[in-house]
Amino acid sequence: MSTTPDGAVVGLDIELVTAVLNRIGCRFSFVPLPWKRALVELELGRVDIVPTASYREERTVFSLYSNPYRYETVGLVVRNGEANLYPVERLEDFLKLRVRIGILRGAWRGDAFEAFEADDRAGHILMNLNTTQQAIQMLLRNRIDFYVEMPAIVLSEAAEMGQEAGLEEHPFVIHKDPVHFIFSKKTVRPELVRRFNAALSIQLQRKEYKAAFGSAALNEKPAM
């Protein structure tokens, strides 16, 4: 999920929730917010829905969870044709390779990668970046060798830039966890969440969903 220069919010999650809300006849608009601020606004009832939420017991105090809709898959994107050049099977393998790894500033990439970042030996190979668009450009210009993110999102943004042919997903997966849409208990009734889940289930069976989300797509129909 990202914002265009004219302020529009775009991305695979946006396309999915748009299709679901249109299916149930719900009017909506998008408000770009940093993740932590979005949770505060949801708790206060000033926004109604927030995407990409992992299940946390403490959040159920102020929010209702949808069924899972994809995996939060943290993986690697490399230049096209180079995935086989790097036989990475665990994070420690990076320390043996002479590579440069781009990471999105402030993003969470799972407990294992957080521990890897804290390793003093990893500091010289990690490079903080501000946007996925910047990472794509740096990959294509050979200024980094890996970009750590959800591969489906990176490849989708690369397609919007007309650069999808230059990149590919590496098979190594750093972190994988199902994520949900969460709804403010102050503004959303459980009945609306049930209708949302029913429409979501239909969208998750469409071939376009699997094609768009790739390795982040759910492998089976989620329970209602």
Steps between C-alpha positions, in 0.01 A plus 500: 500500500641838398400853407535651153636855450142629473408346838309192381542183709584197284609140542380138502330530841320812378377321189373208709316702763351720227354192328362367830342829610350555156351150513316575826398849387702690759613860433860571597806718456868442574715692747880446481642466853814352658430161656517602868289809440243289312456273802448801728242646261323163480482474879355852519247422227632761260576236237291188449729243335874436505665231279800268549445430871652191659291350779582648840282433803540855628351642181172313549416748777430769240475315169316223315701271271408388152592155378863485382539621144868440418832421656733772618785346305838661546734378231759615252489664159804490273585592143345268244716192440704538821297301755702185427825687556428530872424166672363660818331255740534694826572860594853420613586406141497870415808548716698271269395684184636830374157657451309820577152465650239774485243524779208739542569746780283434808329187363465181705629186330445233767685402814771305316596793280488737797758281672707493180497882483633514855803291402799734467624299201182584305529876529732549203276311254164662594383824340194693626272627222200730512266348239451184296528709183847607611593136567385393153710770338805406708463132413479577130802731522702230680534708817347226717473123439194413713194684616321365808123543472181319398596388148149530356484867603843576357423331167163678482665839553768408246223425249350845560844644427532288184796312652352161591714316243816601684419334834411160644417342837768302684368169646628568854221611739597705806163523673145381430190574707131546408362855515149643530299817460404639840192713574438758771258375764385859545368537145455153345239243600574124500233450232698714256813294571302181423386647168856613429632148568243344267600734217869454582464123470367541147789725399758256638372229265553709188798412280592869489565490876756219472664661199533835676620384843719210388686343793306724742162350395324270745537135407150405600159648559496679839242398757196724540 
